[in-house]
Every structure is written in structure tokens, then in C-alpha cells.
Tab-separated table of C-alpha atoms in Angstrom:
chain	number	residue	atom	x	y	z
A	1	MET	CA	-51.597	39.799	-88.443
A	2	ARG	CA	-53.309	40.236	-91.906
A	3	ILE	CA	-55.724	37.878	-93.866
A	4	HIS	CA	-57.280	37.365	-97.342
A	5	SER	CA	-59.017	35.771	-99.287
A	6	ASP	CA	-58.906	34.028	-103.014
A	7	SER	CA	-62.836	34.085	-103.023
A	8	PHE	CA	-63.622	37.249	-103.175
A	9	ALA	CA	-62.003	41.141	-103.003
A	10	ASN	CA	-61.876	43.085	-99.869
A	11	GLY	CA	-65.270	45.371	-99.735
A	12	ALA	CA	-66.552	43.343	-102.945
A	13	LEU	CA	-69.806	41.399	-103.222
A	14	ILE	CA	-69.691	37.841	-102.295
A	15	PRO	CA	-70.070	35.435	-105.333
A	16	ALA	CA	-73.534	33.102	-105.143
A	17	GLU	CA	-70.980	30.277	-104.371
A	18	PHE	CA	-70.420	31.336	-101.319
A	19	ALA	CA	-73.518	32.720	-99.806
A	20	GLY	CA	-77.115	30.993	-98.296
A	21	GLY	CA	-78.950	31.489	-100.619
A	22	HIS	CA	-79.641	33.405	-103.780
A	23	ALA	CA	-82.524	34.624	-105.881
A	24	HIS	CA	-84.314	31.447	-106.794
A	25	GLY	CA	-83.955	29.922	-103.030
A	26	PHE	CA	-80.801	28.188	-101.184
A	27	ALA	CA	-77.254	28.508	-103.054
A	28	PRO	CA	-74.312	26.275	-102.528
A	29	ASP	CA	-73.786	27.494	-99.194
A	30	ARG	CA	-69.432	26.769	-99.472
A	31	ASN	CA	-67.301	28.731	-96.945
A	32	PRO	CA	-65.324	30.973	-98.760
A	33	HIS	CA	-61.258	30.520	-98.260
A	34	LEU	CA	-59.440	32.186	-95.621
A	35	ALA	CA	-55.134	32.616	-95.602
A	36	TRP	CA	-53.595	34.866	-92.717
A	37	ASP	CA	-49.639	35.460	-91.715
A	38	GLN	CA	-47.706	38.428	-89.975
A	39	VAL	CA	-48.944	36.163	-87.027
A	40	PRO	CA	-47.824	37.700	-83.377
A	41	GLU	CA	-45.725	35.800	-81.407
A	42	GLY	CA	-47.042	33.985	-78.246
A	43	THR	CA	-50.382	33.057	-80.611
A	44	ARG	CA	-51.819	29.690	-79.115
A	45	SER	CA	-54.987	29.210	-81.270
A	46	PHE	CA	-57.284	31.449	-83.319
A	47	ALA	CA	-60.792	32.423	-82.827
A	48	LEU	CA	-62.906	33.066	-85.988
A	49	LEU	CA	-66.059	34.581	-86.455
A	50	CYS	CA	-68.577	36.152	-89.933
A	51	VAL	CA	-70.810	38.881	-89.035
A	52	ASP	CA	-73.241	40.782	-90.492
A	53	PRO	CA	-74.070	43.697	-88.195
A	54	ASP	CA	-76.656	44.733	-91.301
A	55	VAL	CA	-79.684	42.615	-90.168
A	56	PRO	CA	-83.089	44.073	-90.124
A	57	THR	CA	-84.604	44.461	-86.675
A	58	VAL	CA	-87.973	44.342	-87.628
A	59	PRO	CA	-88.798	40.954	-88.572
A	60	ASP	CA	-92.026	41.691	-90.435
A	61	THR	CA	-90.983	44.117	-92.921
A	62	THR	CA	-88.901	41.306	-94.071
A	63	ASN	CA	-89.260	39.544	-97.721
A	64	ARG	CA	-92.331	40.981	-98.506
A	65	ASP	CA	-93.469	41.945	-102.386
A	66	ASP	CA	-95.843	45.233	-100.454
A	67	MET	CA	-92.896	46.991	-99.035
A	68	GLU	CA	-88.835	47.454	-98.482
A	69	VAL	CA	-87.203	47.826	-95.441
A	70	PRO	CA	-85.886	51.076	-95.613
A	71	VAL	CA	-82.265	51.720	-95.107
A	72	GLU	CA	-82.670	53.490	-92.126
A	73	GLN	CA	-84.199	50.996	-89.902
A	74	PRO	CA	-82.286	49.728	-86.820
A	75	ARG	CA	-80.036	46.553	-87.628
A	76	ALA	CA	-78.407	43.687	-85.207
A	77	ASP	CA	-75.791	41.201	-85.727
A	78	PHE	CA	-76.287	38.070	-87.103
A	79	PHE	CA	-73.543	35.213	-86.760
A	80	HIS	CA	-72.844	33.150	-89.613
A	81	TRP	CA	-69.778	31.490	-88.435
A	82	VAL	CA	-68.282	30.815	-85.004
A	83	MET	CA	-65.643	28.907	-84.696
A	84	VAL	CA	-62.495	28.060	-82.002
A	85	ASP	CA	-59.563	26.152	-80.948
A	86	ILE	CA	-58.271	26.442	-84.529
A	87	PRO	CA	-54.439	25.389	-83.816
A	88	ALA	CA	-51.937	28.154	-83.879
A	89	GLU	CA	-50.116	26.298	-86.945
A	90	VAL	CA	-52.905	26.787	-89.521
A	91	ARG	CA	-52.501	29.093	-91.887
A	92	GLU	CA	-55.823	28.240	-94.454
A	93	ILE	CA	-59.268	27.614	-94.545
A	94	PRO	CA	-59.630	26.274	-98.657
A	95	ALA	CA	-62.937	27.223	-99.629
A	96	GLY	CA	-65.387	24.173	-99.227
A	97	SER	CA	-63.664	22.397	-96.768
A	98	CYS	CA	-66.025	23.277	-93.579
A	99	SER	CA	-69.164	23.594	-95.588
A	100	ASP	CA	-70.323	22.706	-99.254
A	101	GLY	CA	-74.218	22.771	-99.649
A	102	PHE	CA	-76.959	24.204	-97.237
A	103	VAL	CA	-78.320	21.088	-94.708
A	104	ALA	CA	-82.007	21.579	-94.053
A	105	LYS	CA	-82.289	21.754	-90.040
A	106	GLY	CA	-78.331	22.266	-89.432
A	107	LYS	CA	-75.006	20.698	-90.043
A	108	ARG	CA	-74.639	18.558	-87.213
A	109	ASN	CA	-70.242	18.151	-86.796
A	110	PRO	CA	-69.292	20.272	-89.602
A	111	SER	CA	-65.718	19.800	-90.552
A	112	GLY	CA	-62.742	22.089	-90.031
A	113	PRO	CA	-59.087	22.704	-89.086
A	114	ALA	CA	-58.269	19.378	-86.610
A	115	GLY	CA	-58.722	20.475	-83.315
A	116	SER	CA	-60.998	23.288	-83.829
A	117	ARG	CA	-64.591	23.615	-82.803
A	118	GLN	CA	-67.936	24.894	-84.460
A	119	GLY	CA	-70.294	26.577	-82.637
A	120	LEU	CA	-74.363	27.560	-83.665
A	121	ASN	CA	-74.460	30.484	-86.112
A	122	ASP	CA	-77.619	32.440	-85.950
A	123	TYR	CA	-79.788	30.473	-88.128
A	124	THR	CA	-80.151	28.127	-85.242
A	125	GLY	CA	-82.715	31.174	-83.918
A	126	TYR	CA	-83.977	32.519	-87.372
A	127	PHE	CA	-85.416	29.163	-88.248
A	128	ALA	CA	-86.471	28.347	-84.654
A	129	GLY	CA	-90.076	27.284	-85.157
A	130	ASN	CA	-90.326	26.567	-88.821
A	131	ALA	CA	-91.024	22.794	-89.233
A	132	ASP	CA	-89.347	22.290	-91.966
A	133	LEU	CA	-85.641	23.739	-90.876
A	134	ASP	CA	-85.723	23.993	-87.208
A	135	GLY	CA	-82.382	22.738	-85.705
A	136	GLN	CA	-78.987	23.678	-84.845
A	137	TYR	CA	-76.973	25.087	-87.254
A	138	PHE	CA	-73.071	24.512	-86.572
A	139	GLY	CA	-70.645	25.694	-88.705
A	140	TYR	CA	-71.082	27.895	-91.629
A	141	ASP	CA	-74.137	28.976	-93.154
A	142	GLY	CA	-73.664	32.152	-95.742
A	143	PRO	CA	-75.393	34.746	-97.025
A	144	TYR	CA	-79.162	35.439	-97.269
A	145	PRO	CA	-80.250	38.581	-96.817
A	146	PRO	CA	-83.815	40.069	-97.331
A	147	TYR	CA	-84.925	40.126	-100.890
A	148	ASN	CA	-86.572	43.785	-100.105
A	149	ASP	CA	-83.829	44.741	-97.822
A	150	LEU	CA	-82.786	48.570	-98.698
A	151	ARG	CA	-79.140	48.255	-97.486
A	152	LEU	CA	-76.531	46.653	-99.117
A	153	HIS	CA	-75.278	43.889	-96.104
A	154	HIS	CA	-71.542	43.918	-94.631
A	155	TYR	CA	-70.074	40.352	-93.958
A	156	HIS	CA	-67.521	40.402	-91.762
A	157	PHE	CA	-64.433	37.746	-91.472
A	158	ARG	CA	-63.094	38.210	-88.213
A	159	LEU	CA	-59.892	36.255	-87.212
A	160	TYR	CA	-58.321	37.038	-83.737
A	161	ALA	CA	-54.933	35.516	-82.830
A	162	LEU	CA	-55.582	34.607	-78.623
A	163	ASP	CA	-52.753	33.523	-76.267
A	164	ALA	CA	-54.912	30.992	-75.293
A	165	GLN	CA	-54.458	27.366	-76.867
A	166	THR	CA	-58.279	26.354	-75.614
A	167	LEU	CA	-61.661	28.413	-74.908
A	168	PRO	CA	-63.565	27.213	-72.029
A	169	LEU	CA	-67.163	27.174	-74.052
A	170	LYS	CA	-69.850	24.347	-73.875
A	171	PRO	CA	-70.815	22.818	-76.787
A	172	GLY	CA	-73.559	24.798	-78.613
A	173	PHE	CA	-71.481	28.246	-77.687
A	174	THR	CA	-72.022	31.167	-80.023
A	175	GLY	CA	-70.525	33.863	-81.169
A	176	LYS	CA	-71.428	35.662	-78.228
A	177	ASP	CA	-70.230	33.706	-76.162
A	178	VAL	CA	-66.838	33.776	-77.871
A	179	LEU	CA	-66.591	37.500	-77.856
A	180	ALA	CA	-66.976	36.925	-73.628
A	181	ALA	CA	-64.866	34.045	-73.768
A	182	ILE	CA	-61.878	35.791	-75.497
A	183	GLU	CA	-61.603	39.060	-73.807
A	184	GLY	CA	-58.439	39.726	-72.569
A	185	HIS	CA	-56.702	36.940	-74.588
A	186	VAL	CA	-56.408	38.693	-78.343
A	187	LEU	CA	-53.040	39.313	-79.473
A	188	ALA	CA	-54.257	40.451	-82.955
A	189	GLN	CA	-57.798	40.592	-84.987
A	190	ALA	CA	-57.414	40.844	-88.876
A	191	GLU	CA	-60.530	41.381	-91.013
A	192	TRP	CA	-61.566	41.195	-94.411
A	193	VAL	CA	-65.546	42.233	-95.665
A	194	GLY	CA	-67.545	40.693	-98.509
A	195	THR	CA	-71.155	42.437	-99.317
A	196	TYR	CA	-74.147	40.662	-100.736
A	197	THR	CA	-77.547	41.458	-101.731
A	198	LEU	CA	-80.720	39.920	-103.738
A	199	ASN	CA	-82.076	42.969	-104.103
A	200	GLY	CA	-81.823	44.537	-107.510
A	201	LYS	CA	-82.370	48.005	-106.884
A	202	VAL	CA	-79.007	47.824	-104.452
A	203	LEU	CA	-76.995	46.324	-107.195
A	204	ALA	CA	-78.056	48.793	-109.643
A	205	GLY	CA	-76.931	51.882	-107.314
């Protein structure tokens, strides 16, 4: 199975159009275009995850003017998009069709391919306790890494072809829930990776 995007090249920087934040605040937050082919026989649905494995694990070090987040700081996964039950006949998700702007407190019913279901991304936990932003963040919300992070962040768009038409997941499921539910049901997997940073030093190399 192959996947590609017309929104950015594999391994290249993600345009701010498809990011959650830029240097001046929230960005357009549109989902990127994705398309795939060479789907294996027996595929009954797809699951889609977008995960950033480069998120700092010491929150107190992020977005500070008096220090930088060192490259060697331990990192953790952060899910930006969680979608399941994508019908087997679907081969493309147009840019901006599932997210076309940041919504404070989260998108309640984000659009997507007919029949698909979208779970909570990890901004749900990140904004918890913030009076202006606390909420349930369903669907896609793009990159918004700490501006003082010295590590380039990588965003893995992972598509799974499954032998199950639906997954036994309750509303409000997370990326980790999906990974557990698809175990033993994956016929094929494909990945497209984009990068993003808000740190000028990282862009300068």
C-alpha cells in the first residue's frame, strides 16, 4: 500500500496552512491532502493516525524565552489526528475537508469520509485546565510545537488497511485506543512524514 500527499513532499516541511500554530499564534489548521492506492485484498476499512513522537516530556521547559528545550530531552508521542472506520472504497481525503480552522475548545463534530469516526487528539489533554481552550478536541489539529524547542518535529501520517469494517471503540476514543483495537487486524500500513518547527535556529540548521 502506498500513501502520498499533494500538500507537502515526504520528509519536507509542512506549510503553515496545515499547521495548528505559527509564529504569530494559531495557524489556518487545515488538514493536508492524503491519497493512497495498492490496497490489499480483504481490506474492509482504514484507520488513520497522525502522531508527533518529538514532544518534550518536561512541560515547564517549553515556550520560554529564558531557555531552550534541548534536543536530548526525552520525548513522547502526541496524536494530532485519530480516525477510524474509513470505508474500504475511500482513496483520498481532500485538503481542508476535515479541518479548516482552529476551533477553541475543540471541534465537536468534524467532517470526514461518510461512515468514518474521529477520536480525540492530544490537544484535549494539553489544553486541560485552560479556561479559554479547555475542551474535547476531535479530528485534526495540526502542528504547534514549542517555539524554543531545538529539535525538529516529525509528523507521521499513518494509514492502516484493516480486515475489520468497524472497530469496537466508544465515542471519545484516543490514538492509543486505536492502536490497541487494530492489533491483529492490520493487512498493510503506509506512512507519509512531514516536519515542522517554530524555532528559527532549527530552520537555519
